[in-house]
Amino acid sequence: MTDSRPPAVLTILLWLALEAIAAWQVRTPEGASVLATWIRAVARPLTWSAQQINQLTTDLGLGTTDLRRVILDNRSLRLEIDGLAARNLLLEEDLAALREAAGLLGDGLEFAKGAIVARCTYRDIAAGTMEVRTEAAVYLPRDTPAVTAGGLVGRVLRSEGSRHWLQLITHGAAAAAVQSFDTSVQGLVVGTGGETVTVAYVPRQARLERGQVLITSGGDGIFPPGIAAATVIRVRETDDPFLEIGAAPTADLRNARVVVLLPLWSATSGGGTE
């Protein structure tokens, strides 16, 4: 026996249709259809939801734009901070260089008259060369001595405007006449092409010890006397009439910030002040 009852879904749909027809026919006191009132009641929250979603979408878009702007501003600020930090380091370096130069000139060097302060801009320790720059363009005679807080640096090889090139005392072709403080030991500091020097022509009977500082004697006519030049690091006797002596420059050639140039003491002036 078959079930002749209509399906529940059809029953519900038929009931909804009848309710809609009835609601369409029934009027409110204002004369509007009850069905229209129902439709408006259902549509109002949907419209409000759509408006809120649209506002949220707009706010998210504005927020994303603002966030991008904040990120870009943050990157800009970071770059500015990094730039300020770099400039601060340069200023600290300049201040340290000025203090070093002031201290060097205040040491009362006998030949400091006419001295010129120059900044070290490039150095090649292996090649035994250094480039320095003066604040203003100035001509420096060849062989103008260069010293720093630690002692002798070398001599000027070439001068062009505010740029000047030095031969360090460690250069393989460099040499400087030196002596002990009491003048009992005389010798010649000779560059090795590395970071050290040797002291040549010191007789075997000379009393020279490790750690002893040798100063320029002025006998070479290039460097003024009395400037610290090298510290003895090794003394060895040989069959030759001279000691084999290894030494290190007293000046910190690798880290020197400034040098003082002595143009009034040069080989062209005969080893004296002009």
Coordinates of C-alpha atoms in Angstrom, one line a residue:
M1 CA 0.0 0.0 0.0
T2 CA 1.5 3.3 -1.1
D3 CA 1.6 6.5 1.0
S4 CA -0.4 9.2 -0.8
R5 CA 0.6 12.0 1.6
P6 CA 2.5 14.8 -0.1
P7 CA 6.2 15.2 0.9
A8 CA 6.8 17.5 3.9
V9 CA 8.9 20.0 1.8
L10 CA 6.0 20.5 -0.5
T11 CA 3.7 21.0 2.4
I12 CA 5.9 23.7 3.9
L13 CA 6.3 25.5 0.5
L14 CA 2.5 25.4 0.0
W15 CA 2.0 26.8 3.5
L16 CA 4.6 29.6 2.9
A17 CA 2.9 30.5 -0.4
L18 CA -0.5 30.7 1.3
E19 CA 1.0 32.9 4.1
A20 CA 2.5 35.2 1.6
I21 CA -0.7 35.6 -0.3
A22 CA -2.5 36.3 2.9
A23 CA 0.1 38.8 4.0
W24 CA -0.1 40.5 0.7
Q25 CA -3.8 41.0 1.1
V26 CA -3.7 42.1 4.7
R27 CA -2.9 45.8 5.2
T28 CA -1.4 47.7 8.1
P29 CA -3.1 50.8 9.6
E30 CA -0.7 52.8 7.4
G31 CA -2.1 51.0 4.4
A32 CA 1.1 49.1 3.6
S33 CA 1.1 45.4 2.8
V34 CA 2.1 43.1 5.7
L35 CA 4.3 41.2 3.2
A36 CA 6.1 44.4 2.4
T37 CA 6.6 45.0 6.1
W38 CA 8.1 41.5 6.5
I39 CA 10.4 42.0 3.6
R40 CA 11.6 45.3 5.0
A41 CA 12.1 43.8 8.4
V42 CA 14.2 41.0 6.9
A43 CA 16.1 43.4 4.5
R44 CA 17.0 46.0 7.2
P45 CA 19.6 43.9 9.1
L46 CA 21.0 42.6 5.8
T47 CA 21.4 46.2 4.6
W48 CA 23.0 47.2 7.9
S49 CA 25.3 44.2 7.7
A50 CA 26.3 45.1 4.2
Q51 CA 27.0 48.7 5.2
Q52 CA 29.1 47.5 8.2
I53 CA 31.0 45.1 5.9
N54 CA 31.7 47.9 3.5
Q55 CA 32.8 50.2 6.3
L56 CA 35.1 47.5 7.6
T57 CA 36.5 47.0 4.2
T58 CA 37.2 50.7 3.8
D59 CA 38.8 50.8 7.3
L60 CA 41.0 47.8 6.5
G61 CA 42.1 49.5 3.3
L62 CA 42.9 52.7 5.1
G63 CA 44.6 50.8 7.9
T64 CA 46.7 48.9 5.4
T65 CA 47.7 52.2 3.7
D66 CA 48.6 53.7 7.1
L67 CA 50.6 50.6 8.0
R68 CA 52.6 50.8 4.8
R69 CA 53.2 54.5 5.5
V70 CA 54.3 53.8 9.0
I71 CA 56.7 51.0 7.8
L72 CA 58.2 53.4 5.2
D73 CA 58.5 56.1 7.8
N74 CA 60.2 53.7 10.1
R75 CA 62.6 52.6 7.4
S76 CA 63.4 56.3 6.7
L77 CA 64.0 56.9 10.4
R78 CA 66.2 53.9 10.7
L79 CA 68.3 55.2 7.7
E80 CA 68.5 58.6 9.3
I81 CA 69.6 57.1 12.6
D82 CA 72.2 55.0 10.8
G83 CA 73.4 58.1 9.0
L84 CA 73.6 60.1 12.2
A85 CA 75.5 57.2 13.9
A86 CA 78.0 57.2 11.0
R87 CA 78.4 61.0 11.2
N88 CA 78.9 60.7 14.9
L89 CA 81.7 58.2 14.4
L90 CA 83.3 60.5 11.9
L91 CA 83.1 63.4 14.3
E92 CA 84.6 61.2 17.1
E93 CA 87.4 60.3 14.7
D94 CA 87.9 64.0 13.8
L95 CA 87.9 65.0 17.5
A96 CA 90.4 62.2 18.4
A97 CA 92.6 63.3 15.4
L98 CA 92.5 66.9 16.5
R99 CA 93.4 65.9 20.1
E100 CA 96.3 63.8 18.8
A101 CA 97.6 66.7 16.7
A102 CA 97.3 69.2 19.5
G103 CA 99.1 66.9 21.8
L104 CA 101.9 66.3 19.3
L105 CA 102.3 70.0 18.6
G106 CA 102.3 70.7 22.3
D107 CA 105.2 68.4 22.9
G108 CA 107.6 71.3 22.2
L109 CA 109.2 69.8 19.2
E110 CA 112.4 71.8 18.4
F111 CA 111.5 71.9 14.7
A112 CA 107.7 72.3 15.1
K113 CA 107.9 75.9 13.6
G114 CA 105.8 76.0 10.4
A115 CA 104.5 72.5 11.1
I116 CA 101.4 71.4 9.1
V117 CA 98.8 68.9 10.4
A118 CA 97.5 66.4 7.8
R119 CA 94.9 63.6 8.0
C120 CA 95.8 60.1 7.0
T121 CA 93.5 59.1 4.2
Y122 CA 95.1 55.9 2.9
R123 CA 97.9 53.6 3.9
D124 CA 99.5 50.5 2.4
I125 CA 101.7 49.1 5.1
A126 CA 102.9 46.3 2.8
A127 CA 104.0 48.8 0.2
G128 CA 105.4 51.2 2.8
T129 CA 103.3 54.2 1.6
M130 CA 100.8 56.5 3.0
E131 CA 98.6 59.2 1.6
V132 CA 97.8 62.3 3.7
R133 CA 95.7 65.4 3.1
T134 CA 96.0 68.9 4.4
E135 CA 93.1 71.2 4.9
A136 CA 94.4 73.6 2.3
A137 CA 96.5 73.2 -0.8
V138 CA 100.2 73.6 0.1
Y139 CA 103.4 72.6 -1.6
L140 CA 105.7 70.4 0.5
P141 CA 109.3 69.9 -0.6
R142 CA 110.4 66.4 -1.3
D143 CA 111.9 64.7 1.8
T144 CA 109.7 66.8 4.2
P145 CA 109.8 64.8 7.4
A146 CA 106.5 63.4 8.8
V147 CA 106.0 62.5 12.4
T148 CA 103.1 61.4 14.6
A149 CA 102.5 61.1 18.3
G150 CA 104.5 57.8 18.5
G151 CA 107.5 59.1 16.6
L152 CA 108.9 59.1 13.1
V153 CA 106.6 58.2 10.2
G154 CA 108.6 58.9 7.1
R155 CA 109.2 61.5 4.4
V156 CA 107.2 63.2 1.6
L157 CA 107.8 61.7 -1.8
R158 CA 105.2 63.7 -3.8
S159 CA 103.0 66.7 -3.1
E160 CA 100.0 67.8 -5.2
G161 CA 97.7 70.4 -3.8
S162 CA 96.2 69.1 -0.6
R163 CA 97.2 65.5 -1.3
H164 CA 100.6 64.3 -0.3
W165 CA 102.3 60.8 -0.5
L166 CA 104.7 59.6 2.1
Q167 CA 107.4 56.9 2.1
L168 CA 107.2 55.1 5.5
I169 CA 110.3 54.3 7.4
T170 CA 109.4 50.6 6.9
H171 CA 109.7 51.0 3.1
G172 CA 112.5 48.8 1.6
A173 CA 114.3 51.9 0.3
A174 CA 113.9 54.0 3.5
A175 CA 116.7 54.8 5.9
A176 CA 117.1 57.2 8.9
A177 CA 120.2 58.0 11.0
V178 CA 119.5 57.1 14.6
Q179 CA 121.3 57.0 18.0
S180 CA 120.7 56.1 21.6
F181 CA 119.5 58.8 24.0
D182 CA 123.0 59.1 25.4
T183 CA 124.5 59.2 21.9
S184 CA 126.8 56.2 22.7
V185 CA 125.2 54.1 20.0
Q186 CA 124.9 55.3 16.4
G187 CA 123.3 53.4 13.5
L188 CA 121.0 53.5 10.6
V189 CA 117.4 52.4 10.6
V190 CA 116.6 50.6 7.4
G191 CA 113.2 49.6 6.1
T192 CA 112.6 45.9 5.5
G193 CA 109.5 46.2 3.2
G194 CA 107.4 44.7 6.0
E195 CA 106.2 46.1 9.4
T196 CA 109.6 46.1 11.0
V197 CA 113.0 47.7 10.4
T198 CA 116.6 46.8 11.0
V199 CA 119.3 48.9 12.6
A200 CA 122.5 48.7 10.6
Y201 CA 126.1 49.6 11.2
V202 CA 126.0 49.2 15.0
P203 CA 129.4 47.9 16.1
R204 CA 129.6 44.6 18.0
Q205 CA 131.0 46.2 21.1
A206 CA 128.0 48.6 21.4
R207 CA 125.7 48.1 24.4
L208 CA 122.2 47.8 23.0
E209 CA 119.4 46.0 24.7
R210 CA 115.9 44.8 23.8
G211 CA 113.3 47.4 24.4
Q212 CA 115.7 50.3 24.0
V213 CA 114.4 53.2 22.0
L214 CA 116.5 54.9 19.3
I215 CA 115.9 58.5 18.3
T216 CA 116.9 60.3 15.1
S217 CA 120.3 61.9 15.1
G218 CA 119.9 64.3 12.3
G219 CA 123.0 62.9 10.6
D220 CA 121.1 62.0 7.4
G221 CA 120.1 65.7 6.7
I222 CA 116.5 64.7 6.2
F223 CA 115.0 64.0 9.6
P224 CA 115.5 66.4 12.6
P225 CA 117.2 65.0 15.6
G226 CA 115.5 63.9 18.8
I227 CA 112.4 62.1 17.3
A228 CA 111.7 58.6 18.5
A229 CA 112.2 56.2 15.6
A230 CA 112.5 52.6 16.5
T231 CA 112.3 50.2 19.5
V232 CA 114.8 47.4 19.6
I233 CA 113.2 43.9 19.6
R234 CA 116.1 41.7 18.8
V235 CA 119.9 41.8 19.1
R236 CA 122.1 39.1 17.8
E237 CA 125.9 38.9 17.4
T238 CA 127.4 37.6 14.1
D239 CA 130.8 37.0 12.6
D240 CA 130.5 40.5 11.0
P241 CA 131.8 43.6 12.7
F242 CA 128.2 44.8 13.2
L243 CA 125.4 43.6 15.3
E244 CA 122.2 42.1 13.7
I245 CA 119.4 44.2 15.1
G246 CA 115.7 44.0 14.5
A247 CA 113.4 46.8 15.6
A248 CA 109.8 48.1 15.3
P249 CA 108.8 51.6 14.5
T250 CA 107.7 53.6 17.6
A251 CA 105.0 55.2 15.6
D252 CA 101.7 53.2 15.1
L253 CA 101.8 53.4 11.3
R254 CA 98.8 51.2 10.9
N255 CA 96.4 53.3 13.1
A256 CA 97.8 56.8 13.0
R257 CA 95.0 59.3 12.3
V258 CA 97.2 62.4 11.8
V259 CA 100.7 63.3 11.0
V260 CA 102.7 66.5 11.4
L261 CA 104.7 67.6 8.4
L262 CA 107.8 69.7 9.0
P263 CA 108.4 71.6 5.7
L264 CA 111.0 73.9 7.3
W265 CA 113.2 71.0 7.9
S266 CA 114.2 69.2 4.7
A267 CA 117.1 68.1 2.7
T268 CA 116.7 71.2 0.5
S269 CA 117.4 73.4 3.5
G270 CA 120.6 71.6 4.3
G271 CA 119.2 69.8 7.4
G272 CA 118.2 72.9 9.3
T273 CA 115.4 75.3 9.6
E274 CA 114.8 77.9 7.0

